[in-house]
Short mmCIF file of C-alpha atoms and ligand atoms in Angstrom, two decimals:
data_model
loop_
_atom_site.label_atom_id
_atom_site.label_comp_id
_atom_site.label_asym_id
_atom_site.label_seq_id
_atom_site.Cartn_x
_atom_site.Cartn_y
_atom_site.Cartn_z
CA UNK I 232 34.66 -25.14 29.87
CA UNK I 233 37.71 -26.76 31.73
CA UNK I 234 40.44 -24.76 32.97
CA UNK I 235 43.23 -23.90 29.89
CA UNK I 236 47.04 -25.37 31.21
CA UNK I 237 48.77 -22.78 29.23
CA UNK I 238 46.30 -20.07 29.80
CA UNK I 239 47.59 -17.05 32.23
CA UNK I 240 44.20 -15.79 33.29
CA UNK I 241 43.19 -20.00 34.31
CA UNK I 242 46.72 -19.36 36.52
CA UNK I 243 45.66 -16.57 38.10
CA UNK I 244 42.03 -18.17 38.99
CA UNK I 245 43.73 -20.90 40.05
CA UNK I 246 45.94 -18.73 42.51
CA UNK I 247 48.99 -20.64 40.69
CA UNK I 248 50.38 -16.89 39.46
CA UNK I 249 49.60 -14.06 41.93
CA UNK I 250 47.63 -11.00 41.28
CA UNK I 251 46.01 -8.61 42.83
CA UNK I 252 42.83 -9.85 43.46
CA UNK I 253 40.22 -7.85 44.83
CA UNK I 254 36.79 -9.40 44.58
CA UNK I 255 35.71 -13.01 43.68
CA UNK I 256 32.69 -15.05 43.56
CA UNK I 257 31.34 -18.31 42.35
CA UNK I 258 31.29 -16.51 38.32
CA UNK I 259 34.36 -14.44 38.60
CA UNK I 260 37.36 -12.89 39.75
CA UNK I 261 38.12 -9.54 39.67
CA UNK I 262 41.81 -7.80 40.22
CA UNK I 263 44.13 -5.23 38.95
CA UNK I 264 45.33 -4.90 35.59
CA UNK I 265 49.45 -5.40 35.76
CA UNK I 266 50.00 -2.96 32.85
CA UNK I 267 47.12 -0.39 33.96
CA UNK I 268 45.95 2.51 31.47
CA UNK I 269 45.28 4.16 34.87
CA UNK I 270 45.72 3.85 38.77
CA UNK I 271 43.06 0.82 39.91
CA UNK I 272 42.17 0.01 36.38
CA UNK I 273 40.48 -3.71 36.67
CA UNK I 274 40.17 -6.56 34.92
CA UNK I 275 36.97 -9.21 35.34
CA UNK I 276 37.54 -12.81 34.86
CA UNK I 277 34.76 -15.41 34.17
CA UNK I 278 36.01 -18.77 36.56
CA UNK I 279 35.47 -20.55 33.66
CA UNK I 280 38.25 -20.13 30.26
CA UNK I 281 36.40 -18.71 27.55
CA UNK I 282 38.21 -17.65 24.71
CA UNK I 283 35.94 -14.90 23.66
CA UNK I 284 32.28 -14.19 25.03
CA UNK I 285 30.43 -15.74 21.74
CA UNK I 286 32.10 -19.28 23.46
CA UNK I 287 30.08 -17.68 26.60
CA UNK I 288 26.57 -19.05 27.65
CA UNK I 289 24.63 -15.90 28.08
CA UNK I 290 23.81 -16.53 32.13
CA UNK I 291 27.37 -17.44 32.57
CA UNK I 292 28.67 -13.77 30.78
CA UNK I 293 25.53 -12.59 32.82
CA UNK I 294 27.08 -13.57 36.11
CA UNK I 295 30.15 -11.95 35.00
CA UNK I 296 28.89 -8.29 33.88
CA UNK I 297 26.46 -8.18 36.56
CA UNK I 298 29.44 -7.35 39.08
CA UNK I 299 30.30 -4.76 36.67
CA UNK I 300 28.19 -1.43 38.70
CA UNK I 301 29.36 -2.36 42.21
CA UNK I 302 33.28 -2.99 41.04
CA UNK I 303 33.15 0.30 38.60
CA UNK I 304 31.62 2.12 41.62
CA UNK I 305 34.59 0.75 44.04
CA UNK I 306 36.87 2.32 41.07
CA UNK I 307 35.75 5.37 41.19
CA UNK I 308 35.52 5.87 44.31
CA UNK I 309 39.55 5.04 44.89
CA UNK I 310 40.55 6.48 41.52
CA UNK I 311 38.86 9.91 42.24
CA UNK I 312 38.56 9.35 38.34
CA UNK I 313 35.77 11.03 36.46
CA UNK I 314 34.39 8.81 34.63
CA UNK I 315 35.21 5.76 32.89
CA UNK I 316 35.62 2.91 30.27
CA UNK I 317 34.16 -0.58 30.33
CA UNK I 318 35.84 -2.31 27.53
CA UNK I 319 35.72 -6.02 26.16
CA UNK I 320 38.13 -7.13 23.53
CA UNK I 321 37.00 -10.29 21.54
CA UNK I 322 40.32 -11.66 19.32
CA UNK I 323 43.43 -10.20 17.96
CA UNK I 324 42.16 -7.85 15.49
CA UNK I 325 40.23 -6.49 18.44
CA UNK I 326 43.23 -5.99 20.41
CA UNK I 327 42.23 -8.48 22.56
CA UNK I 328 45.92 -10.19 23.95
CA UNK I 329 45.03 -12.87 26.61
CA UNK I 330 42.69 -15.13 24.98
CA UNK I 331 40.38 -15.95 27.80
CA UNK I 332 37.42 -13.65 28.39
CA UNK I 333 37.98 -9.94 30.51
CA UNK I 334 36.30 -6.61 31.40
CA UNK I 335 38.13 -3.56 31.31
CA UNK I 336 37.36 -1.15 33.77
CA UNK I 337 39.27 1.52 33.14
CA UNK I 338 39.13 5.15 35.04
CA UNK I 339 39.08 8.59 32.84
CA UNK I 340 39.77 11.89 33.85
CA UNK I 341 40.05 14.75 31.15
CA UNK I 342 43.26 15.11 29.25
CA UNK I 343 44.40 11.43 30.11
CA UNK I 344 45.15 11.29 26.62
CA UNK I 345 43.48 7.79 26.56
CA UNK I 346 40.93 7.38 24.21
CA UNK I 347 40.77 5.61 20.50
CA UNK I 348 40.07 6.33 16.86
CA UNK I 349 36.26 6.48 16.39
CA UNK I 350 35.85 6.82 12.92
CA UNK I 351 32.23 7.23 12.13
CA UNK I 352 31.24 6.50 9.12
CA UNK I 353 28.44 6.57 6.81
CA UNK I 354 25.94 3.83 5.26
CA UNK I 355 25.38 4.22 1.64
CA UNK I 356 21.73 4.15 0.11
CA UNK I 357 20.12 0.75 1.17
CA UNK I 358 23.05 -0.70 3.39
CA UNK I 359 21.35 -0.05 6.61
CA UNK I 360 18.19 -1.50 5.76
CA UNK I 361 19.95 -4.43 4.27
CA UNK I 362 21.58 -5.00 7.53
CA UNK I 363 18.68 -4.72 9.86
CA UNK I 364 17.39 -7.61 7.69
CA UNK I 365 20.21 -9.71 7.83
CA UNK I 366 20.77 -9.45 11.71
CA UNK I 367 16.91 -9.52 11.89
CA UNK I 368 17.28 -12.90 9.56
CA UNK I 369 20.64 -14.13 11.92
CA UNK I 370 18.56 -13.30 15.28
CA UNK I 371 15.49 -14.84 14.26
CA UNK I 372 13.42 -11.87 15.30
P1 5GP D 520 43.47 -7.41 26.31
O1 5GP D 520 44.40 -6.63 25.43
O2 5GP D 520 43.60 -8.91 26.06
O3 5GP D 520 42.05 -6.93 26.27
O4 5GP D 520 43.95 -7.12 27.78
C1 5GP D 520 44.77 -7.98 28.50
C2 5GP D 520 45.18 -7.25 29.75
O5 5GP D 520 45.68 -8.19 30.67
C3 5GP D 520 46.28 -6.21 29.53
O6 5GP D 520 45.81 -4.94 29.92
C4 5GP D 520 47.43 -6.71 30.39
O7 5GP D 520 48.12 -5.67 31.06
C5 5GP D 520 46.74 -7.62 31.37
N1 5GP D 520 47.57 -8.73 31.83
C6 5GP D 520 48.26 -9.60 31.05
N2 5GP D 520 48.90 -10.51 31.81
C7 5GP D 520 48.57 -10.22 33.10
C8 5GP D 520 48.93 -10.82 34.34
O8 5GP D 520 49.67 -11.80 34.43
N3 5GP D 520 48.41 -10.25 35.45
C9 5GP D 520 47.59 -9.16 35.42
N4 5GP D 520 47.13 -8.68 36.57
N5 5GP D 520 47.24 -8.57 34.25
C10 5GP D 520 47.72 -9.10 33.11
ZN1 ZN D 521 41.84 -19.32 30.66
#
């Protein structure tokens, strides 16, 4: 996938917008978040603009998320945070805002008040199985 013109995060990999970059390879870029949820909260960057990661080739998201230990490890060791959130946001609904693929790393400590709505629910009689056949039937497996 070619660079996108009008696409912030294509800017920033091409060093035509600054940021705060603080790890890059041939897959990725890594660098703070300008509107952080918490002190060193990151943001990974494929190279390459992806829209969301079904556009992705798996080894290209591959080369992405395997920086994803040593940069969360880097976070928490400058955050002092005690735990954290890796979070990936695929389209609007999703909340996802700049369309070209990210990782969220995103430090925790108790009583941040971050967090979301996890409503649970519950399958009805049958749905679950019916499911596990259709993604069985999608995945060819
Ligand atoms: P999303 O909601 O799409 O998952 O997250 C997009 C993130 O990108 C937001 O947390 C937002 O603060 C961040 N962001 C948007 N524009 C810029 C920018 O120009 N520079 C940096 N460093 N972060 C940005
Ligand atoms: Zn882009």
């Amino acid at each position: 996938m070619p660079q996108q013109a009008d696409c912030v995060f294509c800017k920033i990999v091409a060093g035509q917008i600054p940021s705060a970059k603080v790890f890059e390879d041939d897959a990725c870029i890594a660098f703070l978040d300008i509107g952080p949820l918490a002190d060193a909260h990151l943001l990974i960057v494929p190279k390459e603009h992806y829209e969301r990661i079904t556009d992705m080739p798996a080894l290209e998201f591959a080369a992405v998320t395997l920086r994803i230990p040593q940069l969360a490890r880097a976070v928490m060791e400058v955050s002092g945070a005690e735990g954290l959130n890796v979070l990936q946001n695929n389209g609007q609904v999703s909340g996802q805002a700049v369309p070209h693929v990210h990782i969220h790393i995103i430090p925790r400590r108790q009583g941040d008040g971050l967090g979301y709505r996890w409503n649970a629910g519950k399958y009805p009689e049958g749905k679950l199985q019916q499911l596990q056949r259709a993604l069985a039937g999608a995945l060819g497996t």
